[in-house]
């Protein structure tokens, strides 16, 4: 995941060639509007890199359009606002997933605010994937060079909870 400006300044061809060289097969560029993604998508595709589309709760009338053109997987944003942990996720995720599946077989992973095993288990009942970012970053920030064991325990708990909910 990165913003468009570093990719643009690196140069699309050089950037995606480097991605291919190091084994990256998908990229999320959250500030790249869907309607303006074509020039980046073409170059990324030349190097076998999927440009991952994001669908936000405000995308209601655009869900089908975005889902139809999706590659790799769809990043379904669970709630509005800045990234980080949420106590409750009140977005109609199931409705969004139903719309997506009506036009696409690309897996949908839900993220943005998910940080507890219970939240991950709930999301995994209907989505093909669960994305957790900020909670991992917080552990790294808290424990620094000693974060490894804490990360292992956290991810194991999340994975076990998700596995049991399916």
mmCIF file of C-alpha atoms in Angstrom, residues 49-133:
data_model
loop_
_atom_site.group_PDB
_atom_site.id
_atom_site.type_symbol
_atom_site.label_atom_id
_atom_site.label_comp_id
_atom_site.label_asym_id
_atom_site.label_seq_id
_atom_site.Cartn_x
_atom_site.Cartn_y
_atom_site.Cartn_z
ATOM 1 C CA UNK A 49 0.655 -6.463 -10.717
ATOM 2 C CA UNK A 50 -3.009 -6.194 -9.700
ATOM 3 C CA UNK A 51 -4.213 -2.706 -8.831
ATOM 4 C CA UNK A 52 -6.512 -3.451 -5.899
ATOM 5 C CA UNK A 53 -9.750 -1.461 -5.868
ATOM 6 C CA UNK A 54 -11.319 -0.093 -2.704
ATOM 7 C CA UNK A 55 -15.043 0.176 -2.039
ATOM 8 C CA UNK A 56 -16.168 2.551 0.704
ATOM 9 C CA UNK A 57 -19.585 2.771 2.365
ATOM 10 C CA UNK A 58 -20.172 5.972 0.374
ATOM 11 C CA UNK A 59 -19.664 4.084 -2.926
ATOM 12 C CA UNK A 60 -23.269 2.848 -3.005
ATOM 13 C CA UNK A 61 -24.082 3.735 -6.611
ATOM 14 C CA UNK A 62 -20.562 2.774 -7.744
ATOM 15 C CA UNK A 63 -20.183 -0.609 -6.002
ATOM 16 C CA UNK A 64 -21.126 -2.655 -9.067
ATOM 17 C CA UNK A 65 -18.953 -0.580 -11.394
ATOM 18 C CA UNK A 66 -15.898 -0.882 -9.143
ATOM 19 C CA UNK A 67 -16.492 -4.589 -8.483
ATOM 20 C CA UNK A 68 -16.841 -5.423 -12.196
ATOM 21 C CA UNK A 69 -13.334 -4.146 -12.913
ATOM 22 C CA UNK A 70 -11.705 -5.580 -9.792
ATOM 23 C CA UNK A 71 -8.477 -7.571 -9.906
ATOM 24 C CA UNK A 72 -6.772 -9.583 -7.170
ATOM 25 C CA UNK A 73 -9.256 -8.815 -4.421
ATOM 26 C CA UNK A 74 -11.532 -5.988 -3.361
ATOM 27 C CA UNK A 75 -10.692 -3.968 -0.265
ATOM 28 C CA UNK A 76 -14.071 -3.242 1.320
ATOM 29 C CA UNK A 77 -13.785 -0.325 3.731
ATOM 30 C CA UNK A 78 -15.843 -1.125 6.835
ATOM 31 C CA UNK A 79 -16.458 2.408 8.045
ATOM 32 C CA UNK A 80 -15.874 6.055 7.285
ATOM 33 C CA UNK A 81 -13.270 8.279 8.922
ATOM 34 C CA UNK A 82 -9.583 7.875 9.539
ATOM 35 C CA UNK A 83 -8.029 4.469 9.858
ATOM 36 C CA UNK A 84 -7.747 2.972 13.310
ATOM 37 C CA UNK A 85 -9.617 0.821 15.750
ATOM 38 C CA UNK A 86 -13.401 0.983 16.012
ATOM 39 C CA UNK A 87 -15.542 -0.183 18.904
ATOM 40 C CA UNK A 88 -18.507 -0.911 16.635
ATOM 41 C CA UNK A 89 -18.763 -1.357 12.895
ATOM 42 C CA UNK A 90 -22.243 -0.271 11.859
ATOM 43 C CA UNK A 91 -21.869 -0.288 8.073
ATOM 44 C CA UNK A 92 -24.081 -2.730 6.152
ATOM 45 C CA UNK A 93 -21.144 -4.928 5.116
ATOM 46 C CA UNK A 94 -23.441 -7.802 4.140
ATOM 47 C CA UNK A 95 -25.372 -5.526 1.761
ATOM 48 C CA UNK A 96 -22.154 -4.265 0.201
ATOM 49 C CA UNK A 97 -20.880 -7.834 -0.246
ATOM 50 C CA UNK A 98 -24.182 -8.882 -1.839
ATOM 51 C CA UNK A 99 -23.851 -6.063 -4.385
ATOM 52 C CA UNK A 100 -20.240 -7.023 -5.099
ATOM 53 C CA UNK A 101 -21.049 -10.698 -5.576
ATOM 54 C CA UNK A 102 -23.871 -9.876 -7.971
ATOM 55 C CA UNK A 103 -21.263 -8.765 -10.539
ATOM 56 C CA UNK A 104 -17.894 -10.239 -9.495
ATOM 57 C CA UNK A 105 -16.246 -13.400 -8.211
ATOM 58 C CA UNK A 106 -13.171 -11.516 -7.001
ATOM 59 C CA UNK A 107 -12.621 -12.158 -3.259
ATOM 60 C CA UNK A 108 -13.690 -9.351 -0.935
ATOM 61 C CA UNK A 109 -11.602 -8.530 2.127
ATOM 62 C CA UNK A 110 -13.003 -6.163 4.738
ATOM 63 C CA UNK A 111 -10.786 -3.799 6.670
ATOM 64 C CA UNK A 112 -10.521 -0.429 8.372
ATOM 65 C CA UNK A 113 -11.062 -0.432 12.113
ATOM 66 C CA UNK A 114 -11.002 -4.161 12.756
ATOM 67 C CA UNK A 115 -8.843 -4.979 15.773
ATOM 68 C CA UNK A 116 -10.508 -7.613 17.958
ATOM 69 C CA UNK A 117 -10.872 -11.344 17.361
ATOM 70 C CA UNK A 118 -14.656 -10.986 17.730
ATOM 71 C CA UNK A 119 -14.790 -8.341 14.995
ATOM 72 C CA UNK A 120 -12.620 -10.487 12.716
ATOM 73 C CA UNK A 121 -14.786 -13.551 13.352
ATOM 74 C CA UNK A 122 -17.960 -11.611 12.564
ATOM 75 C CA UNK A 123 -16.563 -10.201 9.312
ATOM 76 C CA UNK A 124 -15.153 -13.576 8.221
ATOM 77 C CA UNK A 125 -18.609 -15.141 8.280
ATOM 78 C CA UNK A 126 -19.481 -13.281 5.076
ATOM 79 C CA UNK A 127 -16.230 -11.932 3.604
ATOM 80 C CA UNK A 128 -13.369 -13.920 2.099
ATOM 81 C CA UNK A 129 -10.784 -11.947 4.048
ATOM 82 C CA UNK A 130 -10.234 -9.652 7.017
ATOM 83 C CA UNK A 131 -7.680 -6.829 6.919
ATOM 84 C CA UNK A 132 -6.054 -5.644 10.140
ATOM 85 C CA UNK A 133 -3.516 -2.833 9.975
#
